[in-house]
Amino acid sequence: MVKHIILWTLKEMSASEKKSVKAGIKEGLEGFKGKIPGLVDIKVNSSGRLVSSTADLMLDSTFESEEALKGYSKHPEHVAVADSKVRPFTASRACLDFEI
């Protein structure tokens, strides 16, 4: 099993825009459950952020294997969501992948 953790900081925008962008990212990514081979679990934490945080959102996903993670990164549904709901609004991204 492989964990795939992403932290995003969003670009500057109004609070209402940020709320909408976070909701879109959460809906888009969590919608992959049962659709992408090898994806075991996927959750986006977009609320409850404390002021000590340096990121706006966190993706916490689990894959059956490193190969499944590679397949996810190229999957057409993932690419579509990343290109339309994530990348246009992201100022920075940090990734940590590890075996569990």
PDB file of N, CA and C in Angstrom:
ATOM      1  N   MET A   1       0.846  -1.175   0.000  1.00  0.00           N
ATOM      2  CA  MET A   1       0.000   0.000   0.000  1.00  0.00           C
ATOM      3  C   MET A   1       0.895   1.244   0.000  1.00  0.00           C
ATOM      4  N   VAL A   2       0.366   2.298  -0.609  1.00  0.00           N
ATOM      5  CA  VAL A   2       1.106   3.548  -0.739  1.00  0.00           C
ATOM      6  C   VAL A   2       0.212   4.714  -0.326  1.00  0.00           C
ATOM      7  N   LYS A   3       0.747   5.598   0.485  1.00  0.00           N
ATOM      8  CA  LYS A   3       0.067   6.847   0.846  1.00  0.00           C
ATOM      9  C   LYS A   3       0.548   7.935  -0.094  1.00  0.00           C
ATOM     10  N   HIS A   4      -0.377   8.772  -0.521  1.00  0.00           N
ATOM     11  CA  HIS A   4      -0.085   9.917  -1.395  1.00  0.00           C
ATOM     12  C   HIS A   4      -0.712  11.130  -0.706  1.00  0.00           C
ATOM     13  N   ILE A   5       0.139  11.981  -0.141  1.00  0.00           N
ATOM     14  CA  ILE A   5      -0.313  13.155   0.608  1.00  0.00           C
ATOM     15  C   ILE A   5       0.109  14.403  -0.164  1.00  0.00           C
ATOM     16  N   ILE A   6      -0.832  15.303  -0.383  1.00  0.00           N
ATOM     17  CA  ILE A   6      -0.552  16.569  -1.057  1.00  0.00           C
ATOM     18  C   ILE A   6      -1.018  17.709  -0.154  1.00  0.00           C
ATOM     19  N   LEU A   7      -0.218  18.743  -0.055  1.00  0.00           N
ATOM     20  CA  LEU A   7      -0.610  19.994   0.606  1.00  0.00           C
ATOM     21  C   LEU A   7      -0.576  21.088  -0.438  1.00  0.00           C
ATOM     22  N   TRP A   8      -1.670  21.845  -0.534  1.00  0.00           N
ATOM     23  CA  TRP A   8      -1.733  22.966  -1.466  1.00  0.00           C
ATOM     24  C   TRP A   8      -1.928  24.277  -0.717  1.00  0.00           C
ATOM     25  N   THR A   9      -1.282  25.307  -1.215  1.00  0.00           N
ATOM     26  CA  THR A   9      -1.568  26.674  -0.818  1.00  0.00           C
ATOM     27  C   THR A   9      -2.200  27.324  -2.036  1.00  0.00           C
ATOM     28  N   LEU A  10      -3.344  27.945  -1.822  1.00  0.00           N
ATOM     29  CA  LEU A  10      -4.064  28.563  -2.929  1.00  0.00           C
ATOM     30  C   LEU A  10      -3.543  29.963  -3.214  1.00  0.00           C
ATOM     31  N   LYS A  11      -3.800  30.414  -4.421  1.00  0.00           N
ATOM     32  CA  LYS A  11      -3.446  31.779  -4.810  1.00  0.00           C
ATOM     33  C   LYS A  11      -4.289  32.760  -4.007  1.00  0.00           C
ATOM     34  N   GLU A  12      -3.887  34.024  -4.019  1.00  0.00           N
ATOM     35  CA  GLU A  12      -4.654  35.064  -3.339  1.00  0.00           C
ATOM     36  C   GLU A  12      -6.018  35.203  -4.002  1.00  0.00           C
ATOM     37  N   MET A  13      -7.064  35.209  -3.169  1.00  0.00           N
ATOM     38  CA  MET A  13      -8.439  35.387  -3.638  1.00  0.00           C
ATOM     39  C   MET A  13      -9.311  35.711  -2.437  1.00  0.00           C
ATOM     40  N   SER A  14     -10.523  36.145  -2.700  1.00  0.00           N
ATOM     41  CA  SER A  14     -11.441  36.482  -1.611  1.00  0.00           C
ATOM     42  C   SER A  14     -11.818  35.221  -0.831  1.00  0.00           C
ATOM     43  N   ALA A  15     -12.301  35.413   0.374  1.00  0.00           N
ATOM     44  CA  ALA A  15     -12.699  34.286   1.220  1.00  0.00           C
ATOM     45  C   ALA A  15     -13.796  33.463   0.552  1.00  0.00           C
ATOM     46  N   SER A  16     -14.742  34.126  -0.099  1.00  0.00           N
ATOM     47  CA  SER A  16     -15.829  33.384  -0.757  1.00  0.00           C
ATOM     48  C   SER A  16     -15.312  32.601  -1.964  1.00  0.00           C
ATOM     49  N   GLU A  17     -14.373  33.185  -2.707  1.00  0.00           N
ATOM     50  CA  GLU A  17     -13.768  32.459  -3.837  1.00  0.00           C
ATOM     51  C   GLU A  17     -12.990  31.251  -3.318  1.00  0.00           C
ATOM     52  N   LYS A  18     -12.230  31.444  -2.252  1.00  0.00           N
ATOM     53  CA  LYS A  18     -11.437  30.351  -1.687  1.00  0.00           C
ATOM     54  C   LYS A  18     -12.341  29.216  -1.216  1.00  0.00           C
ATOM     55  N   LYS A  19     -13.445  29.566  -0.595  1.00  0.00           N
ATOM     56  CA  LYS A  19     -14.400  28.553  -0.128  1.00  0.00           C
ATOM     57  C   LYS A  19     -14.934  27.754  -1.316  1.00  0.00           C
ATOM     58  N   SER A  20     -15.269  28.433  -2.394  1.00  0.00           N
ATOM     59  CA  SER A  20     -15.790  27.776  -3.594  1.00  0.00           C
ATOM     60  C   SER A  20     -14.732  26.888  -4.245  1.00  0.00           C
ATOM     61  N   VAL A  21     -13.515  27.366  -4.334  1.00  0.00           N
ATOM     62  CA  VAL A  21     -12.422  26.587  -4.931  1.00  0.00           C
ATOM     63  C   VAL A  21     -12.164  25.328  -4.096  1.00  0.00           C
ATOM     64  N   LYS A  22     -12.115  25.471  -2.784  1.00  0.00           N
ATOM     65  CA  LYS A  22     -11.902  24.318  -1.906  1.00  0.00           C
ATOM     66  C   LYS A  22     -13.001  23.277  -2.105  1.00  0.00           C
ATOM     67  N   ALA A  23     -14.241  23.730  -2.177  1.00  0.00           N
ATOM     68  CA  ALA A  23     -15.367  22.804  -2.376  1.00  0.00           C
ATOM     69  C   ALA A  23     -15.251  22.080  -3.714  1.00  0.00           C
ATOM     70  N   GLY A  24     -14.848  22.796  -4.750  1.00  0.00           N
ATOM     71  CA  GLY A  24     -14.687  22.185  -6.060  1.00  0.00           C
ATOM     72  C   GLY A  24     -13.589  21.142  -6.087  1.00  0.00           C
ATOM     73  N   ILE A  25     -12.481  21.431  -5.428  1.00  0.00           N
ATOM     74  CA  ILE A  25     -11.369  20.480  -5.351  1.00  0.00           C
ATOM     75  C   ILE A  25     -11.801  19.237  -4.577  1.00  0.00           C
ATOM     76  N   LYS A  26     -12.442  19.451  -3.445  1.00  0.00           N
ATOM     77  CA  LYS A  26     -12.905  18.325  -2.618  1.00  0.00           C
ATOM     78  C   LYS A  26     -13.876  17.447  -3.403  1.00  0.00           C
ATOM     79  N   GLU A  27     -14.859  18.058  -4.014  1.00  0.00           N
ATOM     80  CA  GLU A  27     -15.855  17.298  -4.780  1.00  0.00           C
ATOM     81  C   GLU A  27     -15.201  16.542  -5.940  1.00  0.00           C
ATOM     82  N   GLY A  28     -14.324  17.228  -6.659  1.00  0.00           N
ATOM     83  CA  GLY A  28     -13.677  16.604  -7.807  1.00  0.00           C
ATOM     84  C   GLY A  28     -12.812  15.415  -7.431  1.00  0.00           C
ATOM     85  N   LEU A  29     -11.950  15.583  -6.442  1.00  0.00           N
ATOM     86  CA  LEU A  29     -11.033  14.515  -6.074  1.00  0.00           C
ATOM     87  C   LEU A  29     -11.722  13.377  -5.327  1.00  0.00           C
ATOM     88  N   GLU A  30     -12.611  13.689  -4.412  1.00  0.00           N
ATOM     89  CA  GLU A  30     -13.296  12.624  -3.684  1.00  0.00           C
ATOM     90  C   GLU A  30     -14.258  11.856  -4.589  1.00  0.00           C
ATOM     91  N   GLY A  31     -14.615  12.434  -5.729  1.00  0.00           N
ATOM     92  CA  GLY A  31     -15.468  11.763  -6.700  1.00  0.00           C
ATOM     93  C   GLY A  31     -14.779  10.602  -7.400  1.00  0.00           C
ATOM     94  N   PHE A  32     -13.485  10.428  -7.183  1.00  0.00           N
ATOM     95  CA  PHE A  32     -12.747   9.330  -7.812  1.00  0.00           C
ATOM     96  C   PHE A  32     -12.985   7.987  -7.130  1.00  0.00           C
ATOM     97  N   LYS A  33     -13.586   7.991  -5.933  1.00  0.00           N
ATOM     98  CA  LYS A  33     -13.813   6.739  -5.206  1.00  0.00           C
ATOM     99  C   LYS A  33     -14.570   5.759  -6.105  1.00  0.00           C
ATOM    100  N   GLY A  34     -14.009   4.568  -6.248  1.00  0.00           N
ATOM    101  CA  GLY A  34     -14.637   3.529  -7.047  1.00  0.00           C
ATOM    102  C   GLY A  34     -14.472   3.695  -8.548  1.00  0.00           C
ATOM    103  N   LYS A  35     -13.754   4.715  -8.992  1.00  0.00           N
ATOM    104  CA  LYS A  35     -13.600   4.982 -10.422  1.00  0.00           C
ATOM    105  C   LYS A  35     -12.188   4.770 -10.946  1.00  0.00           C
ATOM    106  N   ILE A  36     -11.196   4.825 -10.084  1.00  0.00           N
ATOM    107  CA  ILE A  36      -9.807   4.731 -10.530  1.00  0.00           C
ATOM    108  C   ILE A  36      -9.196   3.444  -9.978  1.00  0.00           C
ATOM    109  N   PRO A  37      -8.700   2.590 -10.879  1.00  0.00           N
ATOM    110  CA  PRO A  37      -8.122   1.313 -10.444  1.00  0.00           C
ATOM    111  C   PRO A  37      -6.991   1.517  -9.434  1.00  0.00           C
ATOM    112  N   GLY A  38      -7.037   0.721  -8.365  1.00  0.00           N
ATOM    113  CA  GLY A  38      -5.979   0.757  -7.368  1.00  0.00           C
ATOM    114  C   GLY A  38      -6.131   1.827  -6.304  1.00  0.00           C
ATOM    115  N   LEU A  39      -7.132   2.700  -6.442  1.00  0.00           N
ATOM    116  CA  LEU A  39      -7.383   3.734  -5.430  1.00  0.00           C
ATOM    117  C   LEU A  39      -8.193   3.113  -4.298  1.00  0.00           C
ATOM    118  N   VAL A  40      -7.614   3.066  -3.112  1.00  0.00           N
ATOM    119  CA  VAL A  40      -8.260   2.453  -1.952  1.00  0.00           C
ATOM    120  C   VAL A  40      -9.111   3.472  -1.201  1.00  0.00           C
ATOM    121  N   ASP A  41      -8.561   4.671  -0.985  1.00  0.00           N
ATOM    122  CA  ASP A  41      -9.283   5.704  -0.231  1.00  0.00           C
ATOM    123  C   ASP A  41      -8.754   7.068  -0.652  1.00  0.00           C
ATOM    124  N   ILE A  42      -9.648   8.062  -0.587  1.00  0.00           N
ATOM    125  CA  ILE A  42      -9.251   9.427  -0.936  1.00  0.00           C
ATOM    126  C   ILE A  42     -10.104  10.404  -0.141  1.00  0.00           C
ATOM    127  N   LYS A  43      -9.431  11.341   0.512  1.00  0.00           N
ATOM    128  CA  LYS A  43     -10.108  12.364   1.315  1.00  0.00           C
ATOM    129  C   LYS A  43      -9.403  13.697   1.129  1.00  0.00           C
ATOM    130  N   VAL A  44     -10.181  14.751   1.059  1.00  0.00           N
ATOM    131  CA  VAL A  44      -9.624  16.100   0.998  1.00  0.00           C
ATOM    132  C   VAL A  44     -10.074  16.834   2.251  1.00  0.00           C
ATOM    133  N   ASN A  45      -9.104  17.322   3.029  1.00  0.00           N
ATOM    134  CA  ASN A  45      -9.419  18.117   4.210  1.00  0.00           C
ATOM    135  C   ASN A  45      -9.367  19.580   3.785  1.00  0.00           C
ATOM    136  N   SER A  46     -10.538  20.219   3.804  1.00  0.00           N
ATOM    137  CA  SER A  46     -10.612  21.607   3.346  1.00  0.00           C
ATOM    138  C   SER A  46     -11.229  22.540   4.385  1.00  0.00           C
ATOM    139  N   SER A  47     -11.481  22.019   5.575  1.00  0.00           N
ATOM    140  CA  SER A  47     -12.087  22.875   6.604  1.00  0.00           C
ATOM    141  C   SER A  47     -11.399  22.616   7.941  1.00  0.00           C
ATOM    142  N   GLY A  48     -11.670  23.471   8.898  1.00  0.00           N
ATOM    143  CA  GLY A  48     -11.101  23.314  10.228  1.00  0.00           C
ATOM    144  C   GLY A  48      -9.654  23.755  10.342  1.00  0.00           C
ATOM    145  N   ARG A  49      -9.184  24.472   9.340  1.00  0.00           N
ATOM    146  CA  ARG A  49      -7.790  24.918   9.295  1.00  0.00           C
ATOM    147  C   ARG A  49      -7.489  25.877  10.448  1.00  0.00           C
ATOM    148  N   LEU A  50      -6.432  25.589  11.201  1.00  0.00           N
ATOM    149  CA  LEU A  50      -6.008  26.468  12.281  1.00  0.00           C
ATOM    150  C   LEU A  50      -5.105  27.564  11.728  1.00  0.00           C
ATOM    151  N   VAL A  51      -5.012  28.690  12.414  1.00  0.00           N
ATOM    152  CA  VAL A  51      -4.207  29.809  11.940  1.00  0.00           C
ATOM    153  C   VAL A  51      -2.721  29.468  11.868  1.00  0.00           C
ATOM    154  N   SER A  52      -2.277  28.449  12.573  1.00  0.00           N
ATOM    155  CA  SER A  52      -0.878  28.029  12.530  1.00  0.00           C
ATOM    156  C   SER A  52      -0.528  27.275  11.241  1.00  0.00           C
ATOM    157  N   SER A  53      -1.529  26.959  10.435  1.00  0.00           N
ATOM    158  CA  SER A  53      -1.307  26.204   9.199  1.00  0.00           C
ATOM    159  C   SER A  53      -0.627  27.053   8.139  1.00  0.00           C
ATOM    160  N   THR A  54       0.162  26.395   7.306  1.00  0.00           N
ATOM    161  CA  THR A  54       0.816  27.085   6.194  1.00  0.00           C
ATOM    162  C   THR A  54       0.304  26.593   4.848  1.00  0.00           C
ATOM    163  N   ALA A  55      -0.713  25.728   4.857  1.00  0.00           N
ATOM    164  CA  ALA A  55      -1.344  25.237   3.627  1.00  0.00           C
ATOM    165  C   ALA A  55      -2.854  25.389   3.773  1.00  0.00           C
ATOM    166  N   ASP A  56      -3.551  25.408   2.635  1.00  0.00           N
ATOM    167  CA  ASP A  56      -5.002  25.585   2.635  1.00  0.00           C
ATOM    168  C   ASP A  56      -5.791  24.278   2.566  1.00  0.00           C
ATOM    169  N   LEU A  57      -5.229  23.280   1.896  1.00  0.00           N
ATOM    170  CA  LEU A  57      -5.921  21.997   1.699  1.00  0.00           C
ATOM    171  C   LEU A  57      -4.947  20.843   1.807  1.00  0.00           C
ATOM    172  N   MET A  58      -5.488  19.660   2.151  1.00  0.00           N
ATOM    173  CA  MET A  58      -4.679  18.456   2.179  1.00  0.00           C
ATOM    174  C   MET A  58      -5.423  17.324   1.495  1.00  0.00           C
ATOM    175  N   LEU A  59      -4.742  16.644   0.587  1.00  0.00           N
ATOM    176  CA  LEU A  59      -5.240  15.408  -0.006  1.00  0.00           C
ATOM    177  C   LEU A  59      -4.572  14.258   0.720  1.00  0.00           C
ATOM    178  N   ASP A  60      -5.369  13.319   1.207  1.00  0.00           N
ATOM    179  CA  ASP A  60      -4.872  12.120   1.873  1.00  0.00           C
ATOM    180  C   ASP A  60      -5.450  10.938   1.104  1.00  0.00           C
ATOM    181  N   SER A  61      -4.606  10.260   0.328  1.00  0.00           N
ATOM    182  CA  SER A  61      -5.101   9.147  -0.482  1.00  0.00           C
ATOM    183  C   SER A  61      -4.232   7.910  -0.280  1.00  0.00           C
ATOM    184  N   THR A  62      -4.848   6.751  -0.507  1.00  0.00           N
ATOM    185  CA  THR A  62      -4.186   5.473  -0.338  1.00  0.00           C
ATOM    186  C   THR A  62      -4.369   4.657  -1.611  1.00  0.00           C
ATOM    187  N   PHE A  63      -3.285   4.058  -2.075  1.00  0.00           N
ATOM    188  CA  PHE A  63      -3.295   3.245  -3.283  1.00  0.00           C
ATOM    189  C   PHE A  63      -2.787   1.844  -2.976  1.00  0.00           C
ATOM    190  N   GLU A  64      -3.201   0.893  -3.790  1.00  0.00           N
ATOM    191  CA  GLU A  64      -2.782  -0.491  -3.601  1.00  0.00           C
ATOM    192  C   GLU A  64      -1.282  -0.664  -3.791  1.00  0.00           C
ATOM    193  N   SER A  65      -0.690   0.156  -4.668  1.00  0.00           N
ATOM    194  CA  SER A  65       0.718  -0.012  -4.994  1.00  0.00           C
ATOM    195  C   SER A  65       1.267   1.272  -5.619  1.00  0.00           C
ATOM    196  N   GLU A  66       2.578   1.315  -5.778  1.00  0.00           N
ATOM    197  CA  GLU A  66       3.204   2.444  -6.453  1.00  0.00           C
ATOM    198  C   GLU A  66       2.749   2.510  -7.911  1.00  0.00           C
ATOM    199  N   GLU A  67       2.528   1.355  -8.527  1.00  0.00           N
ATOM    200  CA  GLU A  67       2.052   1.315  -9.911  1.00  0.00           C
ATOM    201  C   GLU A  67       0.655   1.927 -10.014  1.00  0.00           C
ATOM    202  N   ALA A  68      -0.199   1.653  -9.029  1.00  0.00           N
ATOM    203  CA  ALA A  68      -1.546   2.230  -9.018  1.00  0.00           C
ATOM    204  C   ALA A  68      -1.475   3.752  -8.891  1.00  0.00           C
ATOM    205  N   LEU A  69      -0.556   4.245  -8.072  1.00  0.00           N
ATOM    206  CA  LEU A  69      -0.366   5.693  -7.929  1.00  0.00           C
ATOM    207  C   LEU A  69       0.079   6.301  -9.254  1.00  0.00           C
ATOM    208  N   LYS A  70       0.996   5.642  -9.950  1.00  0.00           N
ATOM    209  CA  LYS A  70       1.437   6.130 -11.256  1.00  0.00           C
ATOM    210  C   LYS A  70       0.278   6.159 -12.246  1.00  0.00           C
ATOM    211  N   GLY A  71      -0.576   5.137 -12.205  1.00  0.00           N
ATOM    212  CA  GLY A  71      -1.741   5.092 -13.088  1.00  0.00           C
ATOM    213  C   GLY A  71      -2.718   6.215 -12.787  1.00  0.00           C
ATOM    214  N   TYR A  72      -2.907   6.508 -11.512  1.00  0.00           N
ATOM    215  CA  TYR A  72      -3.780   7.601 -11.076  1.00  0.00           C
ATOM    216  C   TYR A  72      -3.300   8.930 -11.634  1.00  0.00           C
ATOM    217  N   SER A  73      -1.990   9.157 -11.593  1.00  0.00           N
ATOM    218  CA  SER A  73      -1.460  10.447 -12.036  1.00  0.00           C
ATOM    219  C   SER A  73      -1.734  10.707 -13.514  1.00  0.00           C
ATOM    220  N   LYS A  74      -1.884   9.654 -14.294  1.00  0.00           N
ATOM    221  CA  LYS A  74      -2.136   9.786 -15.730  1.00  0.00           C
ATOM    222  C   LYS A  74      -3.586   9.526 -16.118  1.00  0.00           C
ATOM    223  N   HIS A  75      -4.407   9.107 -15.164  1.00  0.00           N
ATOM    224  CA  HIS A  75      -5.801   8.762 -15.460  1.00  0.00           C
ATOM    225  C   HIS A  75      -6.534   9.989 -16.000  1.00  0.00           C
ATOM    226  N   PRO A  76      -7.299   9.851 -17.082  1.00  0.00           N
ATOM    227  CA  PRO A  76      -7.970  11.009 -17.693  1.00  0.00           C
ATOM    228  C   PRO A  76      -8.875  11.797 -16.744  1.00  0.00           C
ATOM    229  N   GLU A  77      -9.566  11.114 -15.841  1.00  0.00           N
ATOM    230  CA  GLU A  77     -10.435  11.838 -14.898  1.00  0.00           C
ATOM    231  C   GLU A  77      -9.600  12.660 -13.922  1.00  0.00           C
ATOM    232  N   HIS A  78      -8.481  12.107 -13.470  1.00  0.00           N
ATOM    233  CA  HIS A  78      -7.596  12.855 -12.570  1.00  0.00           C
ATOM    234  C   HIS A  78      -7.009  14.069 -13.279  1.00  0.00           C
ATOM    235  N   VAL A  79      -6.533  13.864 -14.491  1.00  0.00           N
ATOM    236  CA  VAL A  79      -5.941  14.967 -15.258  1.00  0.00           C
ATOM    237  C   VAL A  79      -6.966  16.077 -15.472  1.00  0.00           C
ATOM    238  N   ALA A  80      -8.207  15.709 -15.785  1.00  0.00           N
ATOM    239  CA  ALA A  80      -9.258  16.705 -16.022  1.00  0.00           C
ATOM    240  C   ALA A  80      -9.540  17.532 -14.768  1.00  0.00           C
ATOM    241  N   VAL A  81      -9.647  16.878 -13.616  1.00  0.00           N
ATOM    242  CA  VAL A  81      -9.905  17.604 -12.367  1.00  0.00           C
ATOM    243  C   VAL A  81      -8.698  18.459 -11.997  1.00  0.00           C
ATOM    244  N   ALA A  82      -7.503  17.907 -12.121  1.00  0.00           N
ATOM    245  CA  ALA A  82      -6.291  18.666 -11.786  1.00  0.00           C
ATOM    246  C   ALA A  82      -6.171  19.910 -12.660  1.00  0.00           C
ATOM    247  N   ASP A  83      -6.450  19.762 -13.955  1.00  0.00           N
ATOM    248  CA  ASP A  83      -6.311  20.885 -14.885  1.00  0.00           C
ATOM    249  C   ASP A  83      -7.407  21.938 -14.749  1.00  0.00           C
ATOM    250  N   SER A  84      -8.587  21.536 -14.278  1.00  0.00           N
ATOM    251  CA  SER A  84      -9.702  22.492 -14.209  1.00  0.00           C
ATOM    252  C   SER A  84      -9.988  23.023 -12.809  1.00  0.00           C
ATOM    253  N   LYS A  85      -9.764  22.211 -11.775  1.00  0.00           N
ATOM    254  CA  LYS A  85     -10.162  22.602 -10.423  1.00  0.00           C
ATOM    255  C   LYS A  85      -9.004  22.863  -9.469  1.00  0.00           C
ATOM    256  N   VAL A  86      -7.808  22.345  -9.804  1.00  0.00           N
ATOM    257  CA  VAL A  86      -6.685  22.458  -8.868  1.00  0.00           C
ATOM    258  C   VAL A  86      -5.617  23.427  -9.374  1.00  0.00           C
ATOM    259  N   ARG A  87      -4.954  23.072 -10.449  1.00  0.00           N
ATOM    260  CA  ARG A  87      -3.795  23.846 -10.921  1.00  0.00           C
ATOM    261  C   ARG A  87      -4.063  25.332 -11.157  1.00  0.00           C
ATOM    262  N   PRO A  88      -5.217  25.712 -11.715  1.00  0.00           N
ATOM    263  CA  PRO A  88      -5.431  27.146 -11.960  1.00  0.00           C
ATOM    264  C   PRO A  88      -5.473  27.999 -10.684  1.00  0.00           C
ATOM    265  N   PHE A  89      -5.708  27.373  -9.540  1.00  0.00           N
ATOM    266  CA  PHE A  89      -5.912  28.107  -8.292  1.00  0.00           C
ATOM    267  C   PHE A  89      -4.788  27.891  -7.275  1.00  0.00           C
ATOM    268  N   THR A  90      -3.781  27.109  -7.642  1.00  0.00           N
ATOM    269  CA  THR A  90      -2.738  26.714  -6.702  1.00  0.00           C
ATOM    270  C   THR A  90      -1.491  27.579  -6.825  1.00  0.00           C
ATOM    271  N   ALA A  91      -1.047  28.104  -5.688  1.00  0.00           N
ATOM    272  CA  ALA A  91       0.199  28.866  -5.635  1.00  0.00           C
ATOM    273  C   ALA A  91       1.383  27.940  -5.363  1.00  0.00           C
ATOM    274  N   SER A  92       1.180  26.924  -4.511  1.00  0.00           N
ATOM    275  CA  SER A  92       2.254  25.979  -4.218  1.00  0.00           C
ATOM    276  C   SER A  92       1.671  24.618  -3.873  1.00  0.00           C
ATOM    277  N   ARG A  93       2.521  23.599  -4.054  1.00  0.00           N
ATOM    278  CA  ARG A  93       2.124  22.215  -3.823  1.00  0.00           C
ATOM    279  C   ARG A  93       3.296  21.472  -3.216  1.00  0.00           C
ATOM    280  N   ALA A  94       3.023  20.662  -2.192  1.00  0.00           N
ATOM    281  CA  ALA A  94       4.030  19.780  -1.614  1.00  0.00           C
ATOM    282  C   ALA A  94       3.451  18.372  -1.622  1.00  0.00           C
ATOM    283  N   CYS A  95       4.292  17.391  -1.923  1.00  0.00           N
ATOM    284  CA  CYS A  95       3.853  16.005  -2.041  1.00  0.00           C
ATOM    285  C   CYS A  95       4.730  15.103  -1.182  1.00  0.00           C
ATOM    286  N   LEU A  96       4.092  14.117  -0.539  1.00  0.00           N
ATOM    287  CA  LEU A  96       4.822  13.080   0.178  1.00  0.00           C
ATOM    288  C   LEU A  96       4.165  11.749  -0.157  1.00  0.00           C
ATOM    289  N   ASP A  97       4.904  10.851  -0.800  1.00  0.00           N
ATOM    290  CA  ASP A  97       4.443   9.507  -1.121  1.00  0.00           C
ATOM    291  C   ASP A  97       5.287   8.536  -0.305  1.00  0.00           C
ATOM    292  N   PHE A  98       4.633   7.539   0.329  1.00  0.00           N
ATOM    293  CA  PHE A  98       5.380   6.573   1.124  1.00  0.00           C
ATOM    294  C   PHE A  98       4.608   5.272   1.247  1.00  0.00           C
ATOM    295  N   GLU A  99       5.344   4.207   1.449  1.00  0.00           N
ATOM    296  CA  GLU A  99       4.752   2.886   1.633  1.00  0.00           C
ATOM    297  C   GLU A  99       4.228   2.748   3.040  1.00  0.00           C
ATOM    298  N   ILE A 100       3.100   2.047   3.155  1.00  0.00           N
ATOM    299  CA  ILE A 100       2.541   1.753   4.483  1.00  0.00           C
ATOM    300  C   ILE A 100       2.343   0.255   4.613  1.00  0.00           C
TER     301      ILE A 100
END
